[in-house]
Amino acid sequence: MNETNFAAAPAGEGILDAGRRPVYILAIETSCDETAVSIVRDGTEILANVVSSQIETHQRFGGVVPEVASRKHVESITWILQEALDKANLHPSKLSAVAVTQGPGLVGALLVGMVAAKAFACAWGLPLIGVHHIAGHIYANALVHRLEYPFLSLVVSGGHTELVYVESEGHFRIIGQTRDDAAGEAYDKVARALKLPYPGGPHIDRLALESEEALALPRAWLEPDSYDFSFSGLKSAVLSAMNSAAMKGQTLSAGAVARGFQDSVVEVLVEKALRAVKAYGARQLLLAGGVAANKGLRARLEARCAEAGVPLLAPPLALCTDNAAMIGAAAFLKYRRGQFASLDLKADPQLKLEQWSV
């Protein structure tokens, strides 16, 4: 990311005395189908967090339509900016910086947030901070917990399933990631096969928790020393079992399919995460991402971490799904170091987490 020293600008003075006066960051998140604006003080306190979801718009398509998402962001961003400032009861002149999701995400959606952030920063003479979306998910935990380094984060969202080792503040190393479908993508595909509404994750989770039966399904452990994940084969196994039953004139219980599928996903996620915590000497395990709201995953992690004596941190449900408060929390890492972006900052749908490290 292109960065520039903004110390000469009036708003940049906050770098020199961040310890003596509050740092107010206005953050914008438009990477997918939520238009969100937040104002965060000192990287830990949420003054306003406004989120406009497009779920109802995309449900009839069975998934996010990028062009539709971009247009909805354009329609919403101005009034959401104003609502966040009103809720925080803060005049723009009191802000210290503007942060925006730079990537990864849908390029058209990212561009809407990027243009809004640049326009706002330019109009009020504020420094600009580009933020990695997954760094935001990880540091959402900083809004409610005290982080201790080194820690390990299990990131589980719609398009990402990763194990991230964070040795010190803002230094990321991906030690494991999905080789095909992310867990969230697999949830949506299985939900579609079961004719459940989009997004499928919450519906699979509910059915799994209610069911006493579980369809027997494989676990993709991969190589013995690997921290990578693979869920494409599991999705195929579900579809194969459903097709086989249909050919025999049978119908598999949706609850049994959901529970079998979720049990397989959760077991692999949890056991690999705990193995990595031990191998890397992490002091905490952080859960992050939209699928972190999954009740089955949270319950299994809580139980296994308690058995292993590993402190588990997870954000509240409202901070698991995409929001701008998490972007403000991650932006504070860059703010404290004076790592600001120039106004020619570009949206990067393929932005790498290690590349963004402070």
Short mmCIF file of C-alpha atoms in Angstrom, two decimals:
data_model
loop_
_atom_site.label_atom_id
_atom_site.label_comp_id
_atom_site.label_asym_id
_atom_site.label_seq_id
_atom_site.Cartn_x
_atom_site.Cartn_y
_atom_site.Cartn_z
CA MET A 1 0.00 0.00 0.00
CA ASN A 2 1.25 3.48 -0.82
CA GLU A 3 1.87 5.35 2.42
CA THR A 4 2.84 8.91 3.12
CA ASN A 5 3.95 10.94 6.11
CA PHE A 6 1.03 13.18 7.01
CA ALA A 7 2.68 14.82 10.02
CA ALA A 8 2.74 18.21 8.31
CA ALA A 9 -1.04 18.35 7.98
CA PRO A 10 -3.11 19.77 10.87
CA ALA A 11 -4.97 16.52 11.56
CA GLY A 12 -1.67 14.63 11.67
CA GLU A 13 -0.71 16.35 14.94
CA GLY A 14 -2.54 13.56 16.73
CA ILE A 15 0.45 11.31 16.09
CA LEU A 16 2.58 13.38 18.41
CA ASP A 17 0.17 13.54 21.33
CA ALA A 18 -2.05 10.48 20.85
CA GLY A 19 -1.40 9.61 24.50
CA ARG A 20 -2.74 12.97 25.72
CA ARG A 21 -5.87 13.45 23.66
CA PRO A 22 -8.43 11.05 22.19
CA VAL A 23 -7.94 9.74 18.68
CA TYR A 24 -11.24 9.65 16.77
CA ILE A 25 -11.21 7.54 13.60
CA LEU A 26 -14.12 7.54 11.18
CA ALA A 27 -14.11 4.16 9.44
CA ILE A 28 -15.91 3.00 6.29
CA GLU A 29 -16.54 -0.63 5.27
CA THR A 30 -18.07 -1.57 1.90
CA SER A 31 -16.23 -4.74 0.89
CA CYS A 32 -19.30 -6.86 0.14
CA ASP A 33 -22.99 -6.41 0.93
CA GLU A 34 -22.96 -4.28 4.09
CA THR A 35 -22.58 -0.51 3.96
CA ALA A 36 -21.09 0.49 7.30
CA VAL A 37 -19.64 3.57 8.97
CA SER A 38 -18.27 3.75 12.50
CA ILE A 39 -16.48 6.20 14.76
CA VAL A 40 -14.00 4.60 17.14
CA ARG A 41 -12.04 6.31 19.91
CA ASP A 42 -8.47 5.17 20.62
CA GLY A 43 -8.98 1.91 18.74
CA THR A 44 -11.11 0.37 21.49
CA GLU A 45 -14.26 2.40 22.16
CA ILE A 46 -17.18 2.47 19.73
CA LEU A 47 -18.99 5.81 19.62
CA ALA A 48 -21.16 4.87 16.63
CA ASN A 49 -21.46 1.79 14.46
CA VAL A 50 -24.07 2.02 11.69
CA VAL A 51 -24.59 -0.96 9.37
CA SER A 52 -27.00 -1.19 6.45
CA SER A 53 -27.35 -4.80 5.30
CA GLN A 54 -28.34 -5.82 1.78
CA ILE A 55 -29.34 -9.38 2.67
CA GLU A 56 -32.98 -8.93 1.66
CA THR A 57 -31.90 -7.47 -1.69
CA HIS A 58 -29.65 -10.42 -2.56
CA GLN A 59 -31.81 -13.22 -1.13
CA ARG A 60 -33.87 -13.57 -4.28
CA PHE A 61 -30.66 -14.20 -6.25
CA GLY A 62 -29.37 -16.81 -3.79
CA GLY A 63 -26.12 -14.88 -3.28
CA VAL A 64 -24.44 -11.50 -3.60
CA VAL A 65 -24.66 -9.86 -7.05
CA PRO A 66 -21.60 -7.54 -7.26
CA GLU A 67 -23.17 -4.87 -9.47
CA VAL A 68 -26.29 -4.69 -7.30
CA ALA A 69 -24.14 -4.47 -4.16
CA SER A 70 -22.14 -1.57 -5.59
CA ARG A 71 -25.28 0.37 -6.51
CA LYS A 72 -26.75 -0.14 -3.05
CA HIS A 73 -23.53 1.18 -1.48
CA VAL A 74 -23.80 4.32 -3.64
CA GLU A 75 -27.39 4.84 -2.51
CA SER A 76 -26.59 4.39 1.19
CA ILE A 77 -23.12 5.73 1.95
CA THR A 78 -23.95 9.44 2.33
CA TRP A 79 -26.78 9.09 4.82
CA ILE A 80 -24.92 6.39 6.78
CA LEU A 81 -21.94 8.73 7.14
CA GLN A 82 -24.23 11.42 8.49
CA GLU A 83 -26.03 9.01 10.83
CA ALA A 84 -22.72 7.82 12.32
CA LEU A 85 -21.60 11.40 13.02
CA ASP A 86 -25.00 12.18 14.56
CA LYS A 87 -24.93 9.09 16.78
CA ALA A 88 -21.40 9.85 17.96
CA ASN A 89 -22.39 13.51 18.48
CA LEU A 90 -19.07 14.46 16.94
CA HIS A 91 -18.28 17.25 14.49
CA PRO A 92 -15.96 16.25 11.62
CA SER A 93 -13.43 18.84 12.81
CA LYS A 94 -12.83 16.67 15.90
CA LEU A 95 -11.85 13.62 13.86
CA SER A 96 -8.23 12.43 13.72
CA ALA A 97 -8.31 10.30 10.56
CA VAL A 98 -10.50 8.52 8.02
CA ALA A 99 -10.10 4.75 7.56
CA VAL A 100 -11.50 2.60 4.77
CA THR A 101 -11.40 -1.05 3.75
CA GLN A 102 -8.87 -1.27 0.93
CA GLY A 103 -9.35 -4.99 0.31
CA PRO A 104 -9.95 -7.82 -0.15
CA GLY A 105 -13.53 -7.76 -1.39
CA LEU A 106 -15.67 -6.99 -4.42
CA VAL A 107 -13.83 -4.35 -6.40
CA GLY A 108 -16.91 -2.30 -7.26
CA ALA A 109 -18.08 -2.30 -3.66
CA LEU A 110 -14.61 -1.40 -2.38
CA LEU A 111 -14.43 1.54 -4.79
CA VAL A 112 -17.58 3.12 -3.36
CA GLY A 113 -16.11 3.18 0.14
CA MET A 114 -12.73 4.30 -1.17
CA VAL A 115 -14.17 7.29 -3.04
CA ALA A 116 -16.31 8.30 -0.06
CA ALA A 117 -13.33 8.07 2.32
CA LYS A 118 -11.03 10.09 0.04
CA ALA A 119 -13.67 12.78 -0.49
CA PHE A 120 -14.30 13.08 3.26
CA ALA A 121 -10.58 13.09 4.12
CA CYS A 122 -9.87 15.72 1.46
CA ALA A 123 -12.78 17.94 2.49
CA TRP A 124 -11.77 18.00 6.16
CA GLY A 125 -7.97 17.83 5.79
CA LEU A 126 -7.73 14.43 7.47
CA PRO A 127 -5.16 11.67 6.94
CA LEU A 128 -6.33 8.53 5.14
CA ILE A 129 -5.74 4.95 6.32
CA GLY A 130 -6.33 1.90 4.12
CA VAL A 131 -7.26 -1.22 6.10
CA HIS A 132 -7.15 -4.93 5.31
CA HIS A 133 -10.59 -6.46 5.82
CA ILE A 134 -9.30 -9.54 7.67
CA ALA A 135 -7.09 -7.42 9.93
CA GLY A 136 -10.33 -5.69 10.84
CA HIS A 137 -12.05 -8.96 11.71
CA ILE A 138 -9.11 -9.99 13.91
CA TYR A 139 -8.89 -6.65 15.72
CA ALA A 140 -12.65 -6.54 16.31
CA ASN A 141 -11.62 -8.46 19.41
CA ALA A 142 -9.67 -5.41 20.63
CA LEU A 143 -12.99 -3.57 20.97
CA VAL A 144 -14.07 -5.92 23.77
CA HIS A 145 -10.96 -7.76 24.99
CA ARG A 146 -7.38 -7.10 26.00
CA LEU A 147 -5.09 -8.79 23.49
CA GLU A 148 -1.89 -10.52 24.62
CA TYR A 149 0.87 -11.34 22.15
CA PRO A 150 1.66 -13.65 20.56
CA PHE A 151 -1.81 -14.90 19.76
CA LEU A 152 -3.39 -17.09 17.11
CA SER A 153 -6.55 -16.14 15.25
CA LEU A 154 -8.98 -18.53 13.60
CA VAL A 155 -10.58 -16.48 10.82
CA VAL A 156 -13.80 -17.98 9.46
CA SER A 157 -15.84 -15.82 7.10
CA GLY A 158 -17.71 -16.09 3.82
CA GLY A 159 -14.63 -16.09 1.63
CA HIS A 160 -11.81 -16.79 4.11
CA THR A 161 -10.81 -19.67 6.35
CA GLU A 162 -7.37 -19.03 7.81
CA LEU A 163 -5.16 -19.57 10.83
CA VAL A 164 -3.20 -16.38 11.44
CA TYR A 165 -0.27 -16.14 13.85
CA VAL A 166 0.13 -12.61 15.26
CA GLU A 167 3.53 -12.43 16.94
CA SER A 168 3.25 -8.74 17.86
CA GLU A 169 0.84 -5.89 17.25
CA GLY A 170 -0.16 -5.79 13.61
CA HIS A 171 2.35 -8.40 12.41
CA PHE A 172 0.45 -11.19 10.63
CA ARG A 173 1.59 -14.56 9.37
CA ILE A 174 -0.87 -16.94 7.72
CA ILE A 175 0.09 -20.48 8.77
CA GLY A 176 -2.96 -22.23 7.34
CA GLN A 177 -5.70 -21.46 4.84
CA THR A 178 -8.35 -23.12 2.74
CA ARG A 179 -7.19 -24.77 -0.47
CA ASP A 180 -10.63 -24.53 -2.10
CA ASP A 181 -13.98 -23.48 -0.65
CA ALA A 182 -13.94 -21.39 2.50
CA ALA A 183 -16.14 -22.69 5.31
CA GLY A 184 -18.72 -19.96 4.74
CA GLU A 185 -18.93 -20.78 1.02
CA ALA A 186 -19.43 -24.46 1.83
CA TYR A 187 -22.23 -23.56 4.26
CA ASP A 188 -24.02 -21.56 1.58
CA LYS A 189 -23.66 -24.33 -1.03
CA VAL A 190 -24.99 -27.01 1.33
CA ALA A 191 -27.83 -24.71 2.38
CA ARG A 192 -28.72 -24.23 -1.28
CA ALA A 193 -28.86 -28.01 -1.74
CA LEU A 194 -31.22 -28.17 1.24
CA LYS A 195 -33.29 -25.33 -0.30
CA LEU A 196 -32.62 -23.05 2.66
CA PRO A 197 -32.64 -19.24 2.29
CA TYR A 198 -29.50 -17.17 1.70
CA PRO A 199 -27.30 -16.68 3.67
CA GLY A 200 -27.30 -20.35 4.57
CA GLY A 201 -24.95 -20.38 7.55
CA PRO A 202 -27.45 -19.37 10.27
CA HIS A 203 -30.05 -21.85 8.96
CA ILE A 204 -27.56 -24.74 8.90
CA ASP A 205 -26.44 -23.81 12.41
CA ARG A 206 -30.02 -23.76 13.72
CA LEU A 207 -30.94 -27.11 12.14
CA ALA A 208 -27.72 -28.70 13.39
CA LEU A 209 -28.35 -27.62 16.98
CA GLU A 210 -31.95 -28.90 16.86
CA SER A 211 -31.15 -32.30 15.34
CA GLU A 212 -30.38 -35.42 17.35
CA GLU A 213 -29.32 -37.26 14.19
CA ALA A 214 -26.14 -36.63 12.22
CA LEU A 215 -25.30 -37.83 8.74
CA ALA A 216 -21.90 -39.56 8.80
CA LEU A 217 -19.50 -37.45 6.77
CA PRO A 218 -15.70 -37.42 6.27
CA ARG A 219 -13.16 -35.04 7.87
CA ALA A 220 -10.55 -33.46 5.61
CA TRP A 221 -7.42 -33.46 7.80
CA LEU A 222 -4.98 -33.27 4.85
CA GLU A 223 -1.29 -33.93 5.65
CA PRO A 224 -0.45 -34.72 9.31
CA ASP A 225 1.52 -31.49 9.80
CA SER A 226 -0.73 -29.22 7.72
CA TYR A 227 -2.78 -26.36 9.11
CA ASP A 228 -4.59 -25.90 5.78
CA PHE A 229 -8.28 -26.59 5.25
CA SER A 230 -10.37 -28.12 2.47
CA PHE A 231 -14.17 -28.12 2.38
CA SER A 232 -14.90 -28.79 -1.29
CA GLY A 233 -14.80 -32.57 -0.77
CA LEU A 234 -17.13 -32.31 2.23
CA LYS A 235 -19.63 -30.33 0.17
CA SER A 236 -19.41 -33.00 -2.55
CA ALA A 237 -19.94 -35.75 0.04
CA VAL A 238 -23.14 -34.05 1.21
CA LEU A 239 -24.46 -33.75 -2.35
CA SER A 240 -23.51 -37.37 -3.09
CA ALA A 241 -25.35 -38.63 0.00
CA MET A 242 -28.47 -36.62 -0.91
CA ASN A 243 -28.41 -37.82 -4.53
CA SER A 244 -27.88 -41.43 -3.45
CA ALA A 245 -30.86 -41.24 -1.10
CA ALA A 246 -33.03 -39.69 -3.82
CA MET A 247 -32.15 -42.49 -6.26
CA LYS A 248 -33.41 -44.97 -3.66
CA GLY A 249 -36.62 -43.02 -3.18
CA GLN A 250 -35.51 -41.87 0.26
CA THR A 251 -35.26 -38.41 1.77
CA LEU A 252 -32.52 -37.46 4.16
CA SER A 253 -33.52 -35.35 7.14
CA ALA A 254 -32.39 -31.75 6.64
CA GLY A 255 -31.44 -31.65 10.31
CA ALA A 256 -29.27 -34.76 10.04
CA VAL A 257 -27.51 -33.37 6.97
CA ALA A 258 -26.97 -30.01 8.64
CA ARG A 259 -25.62 -31.54 11.84
CA GLY A 260 -23.35 -33.99 10.03
CA PHE A 261 -21.97 -31.20 7.87
CA GLN A 262 -21.47 -28.77 10.75
CA ASP A 263 -19.88 -31.40 12.99
CA SER A 264 -17.32 -32.15 10.28
CA VAL A 265 -16.48 -28.48 9.63
CA VAL A 266 -16.29 -27.56 13.31
CA GLU A 267 -14.17 -30.52 14.37
CA VAL A 268 -11.48 -29.77 11.79
CA LEU A 269 -11.46 -26.03 12.52
CA VAL A 270 -11.24 -26.47 16.27
CA GLU A 271 -8.65 -29.24 16.39
CA LYS A 272 -6.31 -27.58 13.89
CA ALA A 273 -6.59 -24.26 15.73
CA LEU A 274 -5.73 -25.83 19.09
CA ARG A 275 -2.83 -27.77 17.61
CA ALA A 276 -1.47 -24.53 16.15
CA VAL A 277 -1.85 -22.70 19.48
CA LYS A 278 0.31 -25.32 21.17
CA ALA A 279 2.89 -25.48 18.36
CA TYR A 280 3.34 -21.69 18.19
CA GLY A 281 3.14 -20.98 21.91
CA ALA A 282 0.24 -18.57 21.50
CA ARG A 283 -1.11 -16.95 24.67
CA GLN A 284 -4.66 -16.59 23.31
CA LEU A 285 -6.88 -17.98 20.59
CA LEU A 286 -9.01 -15.37 18.84
CA LEU A 287 -12.10 -16.21 16.82
CA ALA A 288 -12.86 -13.82 13.95
CA GLY A 289 -15.10 -13.44 10.90
CA GLY A 290 -18.76 -13.79 10.05
CA VAL A 291 -18.90 -17.53 10.74
CA ALA A 292 -17.60 -16.72 14.25
CA ALA A 293 -21.29 -16.07 14.99
CA ASN A 294 -21.98 -19.80 14.47
CA LYS A 295 -23.26 -21.14 17.80
CA GLY A 296 -22.04 -24.68 17.17
CA LEU A 297 -18.51 -23.48 16.44
CA ARG A 298 -18.42 -21.16 19.44
CA ALA A 299 -19.69 -23.86 21.80
CA ARG A 300 -17.17 -26.46 20.60
CA LEU A 301 -14.29 -23.97 20.78
CA GLU A 302 -15.27 -22.88 24.28
CA ALA A 303 -15.39 -26.49 25.49
CA ARG A 304 -12.10 -27.55 23.90
CA CYS A 305 -10.26 -24.39 24.95
CA ALA A 306 -11.45 -24.88 28.52
CA GLU A 307 -10.13 -28.46 28.44
CA ALA A 308 -6.79 -27.31 27.02
CA GLY A 309 -6.47 -24.28 29.28
CA VAL A 310 -6.33 -21.91 26.29
CA PRO A 311 -7.89 -18.43 26.71
CA LEU A 312 -10.51 -17.98 23.98
CA LEU A 313 -11.53 -14.51 22.81
CA ALA A 314 -14.49 -13.93 20.52
CA PRO A 315 -16.31 -10.72 19.63
CA PRO A 316 -20.04 -10.31 20.29
CA LEU A 317 -22.27 -11.40 17.43
CA ALA A 318 -22.77 -7.82 16.18
CA LEU A 319 -19.01 -7.48 15.63
CA CYS A 320 -18.56 -10.85 13.90
CA THR A 321 -20.27 -9.91 10.64
CA ASP A 322 -18.93 -7.07 8.48
CA ASN A 323 -18.96 -3.72 10.26
CA ALA A 324 -16.89 -0.54 10.28
CA ALA A 325 -15.95 -0.55 13.97
CA MET A 326 -13.51 -3.38 13.30
CA ILE A 327 -11.95 -1.28 10.52
CA GLY A 328 -11.50 1.59 12.96
CA ALA A 329 -9.86 -0.73 15.50
CA ALA A 330 -7.34 -2.03 12.95
CA ALA A 331 -6.72 1.47 11.54
CA PHE A 332 -5.56 2.63 14.98
CA LEU A 333 -2.48 0.41 14.59
CA LYS A 334 -1.46 2.41 11.51
CA TYR A 335 -2.45 5.74 13.06
CA ARG A 336 -0.14 5.33 16.04
CA ARG A 337 2.77 4.78 13.66
CA GLY A 338 1.89 7.61 11.32
CA GLN A 339 1.41 5.14 8.46
CA PHE A 340 -1.03 7.06 6.29
CA ALA A 341 -2.01 6.48 2.67
CA SER A 342 -1.82 9.01 -0.11
CA LEU A 343 -4.97 10.06 -1.94
CA ASP A 344 -4.03 7.88 -4.91
CA LEU A 345 -4.65 4.78 -2.76
CA LYS A 346 -6.31 2.09 -4.87
CA ALA A 347 -8.85 -0.55 -3.92
CA ASP A 348 -7.20 -3.98 -4.03
CA PRO A 349 -9.59 -6.97 -4.15
CA GLN A 350 -6.59 -9.33 -3.77
CA LEU A 351 -4.79 -7.45 -0.97
CA LYS A 352 -2.58 -9.81 1.09
CA LEU A 353 -2.73 -9.71 4.88
CA GLU A 354 1.04 -9.97 5.37
CA GLN A 355 1.48 -7.11 2.89
CA TRP A 356 -0.69 -4.89 5.09
CA SER A 357 1.22 -5.61 8.33
CA VAL A 358 2.28 -2.47 10.22
#
